[in-house]
């Protein structure tokens, strides 16, 4: 019997919609349920900063509460925050957006991505994305009845998206390309020249780009370039960003989308019914982050860079090949030379040496043969992790 013909017959799960039922649970979550049941584990698994939100940003939230600023805001977000966002995006990404009509404050990049997809996808539209990629892209596309189309990228090519690979996946149904540079889980980056080639394909094939630039401040090599800043791209881009990573504000749940007014208007219609607005306390904290948080962010970035260098050198000493990731806070070393697949490597490393890393295939088929190691973890923990990983690899 096909899934479509399942009738409600008193079984509670039969109430769940077919397309939701078919979505797999996150491979990371399942893996970390095992981790949580163990003690003395060093975790390189978590994709969130180990730093607490800088104190003055927390204070801004406390102050908002003290002042009784506890109501709804405009659906689009506090005007002052939208002005700060427009200024920040202009200064750092070189794209001009009108603060009051082209910026929408959302509940994290997660919500911004969801409403962006909901605003533009008709059933059956194809959404392309480079892989390995953030675990939520494929399910988010499926939830809006789009068709996810993975474009594998290669370790040998530093996990960059190439125009030829993109072209090869384009069909008459292709509508959207999701980009995420620096990339979760690989730490890959793309420079201006490389993005120009992608921009050209998008223009030739009339693709809309949703660019998730949540790790953009955490770039350690060349200056970050946004595809939205390239000629002809502003009109076909939805620029997504947030506060979770660079300002260590994951729990505040605040992010934003910048796009031409027609797209922001469409997203706002969904946001106003589904979410109403992002929490005001988080929005007040976000203003403080953008206006006075630059030096804290730079200090955190310096720490991440030191940790990245340490981890990269350590992997090389142990004999684990790893490309020199230039962004985010992840390394994506290759482990297939050990004879184990991603999951076997991660499970055995956890069981035998109590180090948690994420199997690369959690991020799509092209992540197989790798594991994701987050260095959003203190140096003392990284040192222990490296010693244990070395022991484990030598034992194989
Ligand atoms: N986009 C990417 C690539 C991420 O890695 C994450 C979180 O790990 C998110 C979006 C979610 O961001 P937010 O906390 O702003 O919802």
Coordinates of C-alpha atoms and ligand atoms in Angstrom, one line a residue:
X1 CA 0.0 0.0 0.0
X2 CA 1.5 3.4 -0.9
X3 CA 2.1 5.9 1.9
X4 CA -0.4 8.2 0.3
X5 CA -3.3 5.8 0.9
X6 CA -2.7 5.5 4.7
X7 CA -5.9 6.4 6.4
X8 CA -6.3 7.5 10.0
X9 CA -7.3 4.4 11.8
X10 CA -6.9 5.2 15.4
X11 CA -3.1 5.2 15.3
X12 CA -1.9 8.6 16.5
X13 CA 1.1 8.7 14.2
X14 CA -1.3 8.4 11.2
X15 CA -2.3 12.0 11.9
X16 CA 1.2 13.1 10.9
X17 CA 1.4 14.5 7.3
X18 CA 3.1 12.2 4.8
X19 CA 5.8 14.7 3.9
X20 CA 6.7 15.2 7.5
X21 CA 6.7 11.5 8.3
X22 CA 9.2 10.9 5.5
X23 CA 11.7 13.5 6.9
X24 CA 14.6 11.7 8.6
X25 CA 15.6 12.8 12.2
X26 CA 18.9 14.8 12.3
X27 CA 21.9 12.4 12.3
X28 CA 23.6 14.7 14.7
X29 CA 20.8 14.6 17.3
X30 CA 20.7 10.8 17.3
X31 CA 24.4 10.6 17.7
X32 CA 24.4 13.1 20.6
X33 CA 21.8 11.2 22.4
X34 CA 24.5 8.5 22.9
X35 CA 27.1 11.1 23.9
X36 CA 24.8 12.5 26.6
X37 CA 24.5 9.2 28.3
X38 CA 28.3 9.0 28.8
X39 CA 30.7 10.7 31.2
X40 CA 34.2 12.2 30.7
X41 CA 33.5 12.8 27.0
X42 CA 35.4 15.6 25.2
X43 CA 33.0 16.9 22.6
X44 CA 34.1 18.4 19.3
X45 CA 30.5 17.8 18.1
X46 CA 28.7 21.0 19.1
X47 CA 28.0 23.7 16.5
X48 CA 27.7 26.5 18.9
X49 CA 30.2 28.9 20.5
X50 CA 31.6 27.9 23.9
X51 CA 31.8 31.6 24.8
X52 CA 29.0 33.1 26.8
X53 CA 27.3 36.1 25.1
X54 CA 29.5 39.2 25.8
X55 CA 28.3 40.8 29.1
X56 CA 27.3 44.2 27.7
X57 CA 25.0 42.4 25.2
X58 CA 23.4 40.4 28.1
X59 CA 23.1 43.6 30.0
X60 CA 21.2 45.2 27.1
X61 CA 18.7 42.3 27.4
X62 CA 18.5 42.8 31.2
X63 CA 18.0 46.5 30.8
X64 CA 15.1 45.9 28.3
X65 CA 13.4 43.7 30.9
X66 CA 14.0 46.2 33.7
X67 CA 12.4 48.9 31.5
X68 CA 9.4 46.7 30.9
X69 CA 10.1 46.4 27.2
X70 CA 8.3 43.2 27.0
X71 CA 5.7 43.6 24.2
X72 CA 5.4 42.7 20.5
X73 CA 7.5 44.7 18.0
X74 CA 6.7 45.6 14.5
X75 CA 6.4 42.4 12.4
X76 CA 9.6 43.4 10.6
X77 CA 11.5 44.1 13.8
X78 CA 12.4 47.1 15.8
X79 CA 13.2 50.0 13.4
X80 CA 16.4 50.8 15.3
X81 CA 17.6 47.2 14.9
X82 CA 16.8 47.3 11.2
X83 CA 18.7 50.5 10.8
X84 CA 21.7 48.9 12.6
X85 CA 21.4 45.8 10.4
X86 CA 21.3 47.9 7.1
X87 CA 24.4 49.8 8.3
X88 CA 26.3 46.6 9.3
X89 CA 25.4 44.9 6.0
X90 CA 26.4 48.0 4.0
X91 CA 29.7 48.4 5.8
X92 CA 30.7 44.7 5.9
X93 CA 29.1 43.2 2.9
X94 CA 28.9 46.2 0.6
X95 CA 25.2 45.8 -0.3
X96 CA 22.6 48.5 0.2
X97 CA 19.2 47.6 1.7
X98 CA 16.5 50.0 2.8
X99 CA 16.3 49.6 6.6
X100 CA 12.6 50.0 6.8
X101 CA 11.4 47.9 3.8
X102 CA 14.2 45.5 2.9
X103 CA 15.2 44.1 6.2
X104 CA 13.2 41.5 8.3
X105 CA 14.2 40.4 11.8
X106 CA 13.5 36.7 12.3
X107 CA 13.9 34.1 15.0
X108 CA 17.4 33.1 13.9
X109 CA 18.6 32.2 10.4
X110 CA 16.6 29.0 10.9
X111 CA 13.3 30.9 10.7
X112 CA 14.6 33.3 8.0
X113 CA 15.6 30.3 5.8
X114 CA 12.2 28.6 6.4
X115 CA 10.1 31.7 5.5
X116 CA 12.4 32.5 2.5
X117 CA 11.8 29.0 1.1
X118 CA 8.1 29.2 1.9
X119 CA 7.8 32.6 0.2
X120 CA 9.4 31.4 -3.1
X121 CA 8.9 27.7 -3.6
X122 CA 5.9 26.2 -5.5
X123 CA 5.4 22.4 -5.2
X124 CA 8.0 20.6 -7.3
X125 CA 10.4 23.5 -7.7
X126 CA 14.0 22.4 -7.4
X127 CA 16.3 23.9 -4.8
X128 CA 20.0 23.4 -5.4
X129 CA 22.6 23.4 -2.7
X130 CA 26.3 22.4 -2.3
X131 CA 27.0 19.5 -0.2
X132 CA 28.2 18.5 2.4
X133 CA 26.0 21.1 4.0
X134 CA 24.1 22.2 7.1
X135 CA 21.7 19.4 8.1
X136 CA 18.5 21.5 7.9
X137 CA 18.6 22.5 4.2
X138 CA 17.2 19.3 2.7
X139 CA 14.3 18.9 5.3
X140 CA 13.5 22.6 5.0
X141 CA 13.1 22.2 1.3
X142 CA 11.0 19.1 1.7
X143 CA 8.7 20.8 4.2
X144 CA 7.7 23.4 1.5
X145 CA 7.2 20.6 -1.1
X146 CA 10.3 21.6 -3.0
X147 CA 12.8 19.1 -4.4
X148 CA 16.2 19.2 -2.8
X149 CA 19.0 18.8 -5.4
X150 CA 22.4 18.2 -3.9
X151 CA 25.6 19.4 -5.7
X152 CA 28.5 17.4 -4.3
X153 CA 31.7 19.3 -3.6
X154 CA 35.1 17.7 -3.2
X155 CA 37.8 17.8 -0.5
X156 CA 40.5 17.9 -3.2
X157 CA 38.8 21.1 -4.4
X158 CA 38.5 22.5 -0.9
X159 CA 34.7 21.9 -1.0
X160 CA 34.1 24.9 -3.3
X161 CA 31.1 25.1 -5.5
X162 CA 32.1 25.2 -9.2
X163 CA 30.1 26.7 -12.0
X164 CA 30.3 23.5 -14.0
X165 CA 29.0 21.3 -11.2
X166 CA 26.1 23.8 -10.7
X167 CA 25.3 23.8 -14.4
X168 CA 25.2 20.1 -14.5
X169 CA 22.4 20.0 -12.0
X170 CA 20.2 22.7 -13.5
X171 CA 16.9 21.7 -15.1
X172 CA 13.9 23.7 -16.2
X173 CA 12.5 23.3 -12.7
X174 CA 15.5 24.8 -10.9
X175 CA 14.5 27.9 -9.1
X176 CA 16.7 28.5 -6.1
X177 CA 20.4 28.0 -5.1
X178 CA 21.3 28.0 -1.4
X179 CA 24.8 29.0 -0.7
X180 CA 26.6 28.8 2.7
X181 CA 30.1 30.1 2.7
X182 CA 31.9 29.7 5.1
X183 CA 30.3 26.3 5.1
X184 CA 29.0 24.2 8.0
X185 CA 30.5 21.4 8.1
X186 CA 33.6 21.9 6.0
X187 CA 34.8 25.4 6.8
X188 CA 35.1 26.0 3.0
X189 CA 35.1 29.6 1.7
X190 CA 34.7 31.1 -1.8
X191 CA 36.5 34.3 -2.9
X192 CA 35.1 37.0 -5.2
X193 CA 36.4 35.5 -8.4
X194 CA 34.9 32.1 -7.6
X195 CA 31.6 33.6 -6.7
X196 CA 31.5 35.6 -9.9
X197 CA 31.5 32.4 -11.9
X198 CA 28.5 31.2 -9.8
X199 CA 26.7 34.5 -10.2
X200 CA 27.0 34.3 -13.9
X201 CA 25.3 30.9 -14.0
X202 CA 22.6 32.2 -11.7
X203 CA 21.9 35.0 -14.1
X204 CA 22.0 32.9 -17.2
X205 CA 19.6 30.4 -15.7
X206 CA 17.4 32.9 -13.7
X207 CA 18.1 31.4 -10.3
X208 CA 17.3 33.1 -7.0
X209 CA 20.1 32.8 -4.5
X210 CA 19.5 32.3 -0.7
X211 CA 22.8 33.0 0.8
X212 CA 23.3 31.9 4.4
X213 CA 26.2 34.0 5.7
X214 CA 25.9 33.1 9.3
X215 CA 29.7 32.3 9.6
X216 CA 30.9 35.2 7.5
X217 CA 32.7 37.1 10.3
X218 CA 34.6 33.9 11.1
X219 CA 36.8 34.0 8.0
X220 CA 40.5 33.6 8.6
X221 CA 42.0 34.1 5.2
X222 CA 40.9 36.5 2.4
X223 CA 38.2 39.0 3.3
X224 CA 34.7 37.5 3.1
X225 CA 32.8 38.3 -0.1
X226 CA 29.0 38.1 -0.3
X227 CA 27.5 37.0 -3.6
X228 CA 24.8 39.7 -3.0
X229 CA 27.4 42.4 -3.6
X230 CA 28.3 41.2 -7.1
X231 CA 27.0 43.0 -10.1
X232 CA 23.4 42.1 -10.9
X233 CA 23.0 39.9 -7.9
X234 CA 21.3 42.1 -5.3
X235 CA 18.0 41.7 -7.1
X236 CA 18.2 37.9 -7.1
X237 CA 19.5 37.3 -3.6
X238 CA 18.0 36.8 -0.2
X239 CA 20.9 37.6 2.2
X240 CA 20.5 35.7 5.5
X241 CA 22.5 36.4 8.6
X242 CA 22.2 36.3 12.4
X243 CA 23.8 36.7 15.8
X244 CA 24.2 33.1 16.9
X245 CA 27.8 32.4 15.8
X246 CA 29.8 35.6 15.6
X247 CA 28.3 37.2 18.7
X248 CA 27.8 33.9 20.6
X249 CA 24.0 34.5 20.9
X250 CA 22.5 31.1 19.9
X251 CA 20.0 31.1 22.7
X252 CA 18.7 34.6 21.9
X253 CA 17.2 33.2 18.6
X254 CA 17.6 36.3 16.5
X255 CA 18.7 36.6 12.9
X256 CA 17.6 38.5 9.8
X257 CA 16.9 38.6 6.0
X258 CA 17.8 41.3 3.6
X259 CA 16.3 41.3 0.1
X260 CA 14.4 43.4 -2.4
X261 CA 11.1 44.7 -1.1
X262 CA 8.9 42.3 -2.9
X263 CA 10.6 39.3 -1.4
X264 CA 10.7 40.8 2.1
X265 CA 7.0 41.6 1.8
X266 CA 6.3 38.0 0.9
X267 CA 8.4 36.7 3.7
X268 CA 6.8 39.1 6.1
X269 CA 3.3 37.8 5.4
X270 CA 4.4 34.3 6.5
X271 CA 6.4 35.6 9.5
X272 CA 3.5 37.8 10.7
X273 CA 1.1 34.9 10.9
X274 CA 3.5 32.2 12.0
X275 CA 5.8 34.1 14.4
X276 CA 4.4 37.6 14.7
X277 CA 7.9 39.0 15.6
X278 CA 11.2 38.0 17.0
X279 CA 11.4 38.4 20.8
X280 CA 11.9 42.1 21.8
X281 CA 14.5 41.3 24.4
X282 CA 16.6 39.5 21.9
X283 CA 16.2 42.4 19.4
X284 CA 17.4 44.9 22.0
X285 CA 20.4 42.7 22.7
X286 CA 21.1 42.5 18.9
X287 CA 21.2 46.3 18.6
X288 CA 23.9 46.3 21.3
X289 CA 25.8 43.6 19.5
X290 CA 25.8 45.5 16.2
X291 CA 26.5 48.9 17.8
X292 CA 29.2 47.9 20.4
X293 CA 30.1 44.2 19.9
X294 CA 32.7 44.5 17.3
X295 CA 35.8 44.1 19.5
X296 CA 34.3 41.1 21.4
X297 CA 33.5 39.4 18.1
X298 CA 37.1 40.0 17.0
X299 CA 38.5 38.6 20.2
X300 CA 36.4 35.4 19.8
X301 CA 37.5 35.1 16.2
X302 CA 41.2 35.3 17.2
X303 CA 40.6 32.5 19.6
X304 CA 38.9 30.4 17.0
X305 CA 41.8 31.0 14.6
X306 CA 44.4 29.9 17.2
X307 CA 42.3 26.8 17.9
X308 CA 41.9 26.0 14.2
X309 CA 45.7 26.3 13.7
X310 CA 46.3 24.0 16.6
X311 CA 43.8 21.4 15.5
X312 CA 45.0 21.5 11.9
X313 CA 48.6 21.0 12.9
X314 CA 47.7 18.3 15.3
X315 CA 45.8 16.4 12.6
X316 CA 48.7 16.6 10.3
X317 CA 51.1 15.3 13.0
X318 CA 48.7 12.4 13.7
X319 CA 48.5 11.7 10.0
X320 CA 44.9 12.6 9.3
X321 CA 44.6 14.6 6.1
X322 CA 42.6 17.7 6.5
X323 CA 42.3 20.7 4.2
X324 CA 43.1 24.1 5.5
X325 CA 39.6 25.3 6.2
X326 CA 39.4 29.1 6.1
X327 CA 36.2 29.8 7.9
X328 CA 33.5 28.9 10.5
X329 CA 34.6 26.9 13.5
X330 CA 34.8 23.4 11.9
X331 CA 37.5 21.1 10.5
X332 CA 36.4 18.3 8.2
X333 CA 39.3 15.8 8.2
X334 CA 39.3 12.8 6.0
X335 CA 39.3 9.5 7.9
X336 CA 38.6 6.9 5.1
X337 CA 42.3 5.9 5.0
X338 CA 41.7 4.2 8.5
X339 CA 39.4 1.7 6.7
X340 CA 36.4 2.8 8.8
X341 CA 33.5 4.7 7.4
X342 CA 32.3 8.0 9.0
X343 CA 29.9 6.5 11.4
X344 CA 32.2 3.6 12.5
X345 CA 35.0 6.0 13.1
X346 CA 32.8 8.4 15.2
X347 CA 31.2 5.6 17.2
X348 CA 34.5 3.8 17.9
X349 CA 36.3 7.0 18.7
X350 CA 33.5 7.8 21.2
X351 CA 33.4 4.3 22.7
X352 CA 37.2 3.7 22.9
X353 CA 38.5 7.2 23.6
X354 CA 35.5 9.3 24.6
X355 CA 35.9 11.9 22.0
X356 CA 32.7 13.0 20.2
X357 CA 32.9 14.1 16.5
X358 CA 30.0 14.1 14.0
X359 CA 30.0 11.5 11.2
X360 CA 30.4 13.4 7.9
X361 CA 27.5 11.6 6.2
X362 CA 25.1 13.4 8.6
X363 CA 25.8 16.4 6.2
X364 CA 24.9 14.5 3.0
X365 CA 26.4 11.6 1.0
X366 CA 29.4 13.6 -0.1
X367 CA 30.4 13.9 3.6
X368 CA 31.1 10.2 3.8
X369 CA 34.8 9.5 4.6
X370 CA 35.0 12.5 6.8
X371 CA 34.1 13.6 10.3
X372 CA 33.2 17.1 11.5
X373 CA 35.3 18.5 14.4
X374 CA 34.1 21.7 16.0
X375 CA 36.7 23.9 17.6
X376 CA 34.1 26.0 19.4
X377 CA 35.6 24.2 22.4
X378 CA 38.3 25.5 24.9
X379 CA 42.0 24.9 24.1
X380 CA 42.4 22.6 27.2
X381 CA 39.6 20.4 25.8
X382 CA 41.1 20.4 22.3
X383 CA 44.5 19.3 23.7
X384 CA 42.9 16.3 25.4
X385 CA 40.8 15.5 22.3
X386 CA 43.9 15.5 20.1
X387 CA 45.8 13.2 22.4
X388 CA 42.9 10.8 22.4
X389 CA 42.4 10.9 18.7
X390 CA 46.1 10.2 18.2
X391 CA 45.9 7.1 20.4
X392 CA 42.8 6.0 18.6
X393 CA 44.2 6.3 15.1
X394 CA 47.5 4.6 16.1
X395 CA 45.4 1.7 17.5
X396 CA 43.7 1.0 14.2
Ligands
LIG1 N1 22.8 28.1 9.1 C1 23.9 27.4 9.3 C2 24.8 27.1 8.2 C3 24.2 26.9 10.6 O1 25.2 26.1 10.8 C4 23.2 27.1 11.7 C5 23.4 26.6 13.0 O2 24.3 25.7 13.2 C6 22.1 27.9 11.4 C7 21.9 28.4 10.1 C8 21.1 28.3 12.4 O3 21.3 29.6 12.8 P1 20.4 30.3 13.9 O4 20.9 30.0 15.2 O5 20.5 31.8 13.5 O6 19.0 29.8 13.7

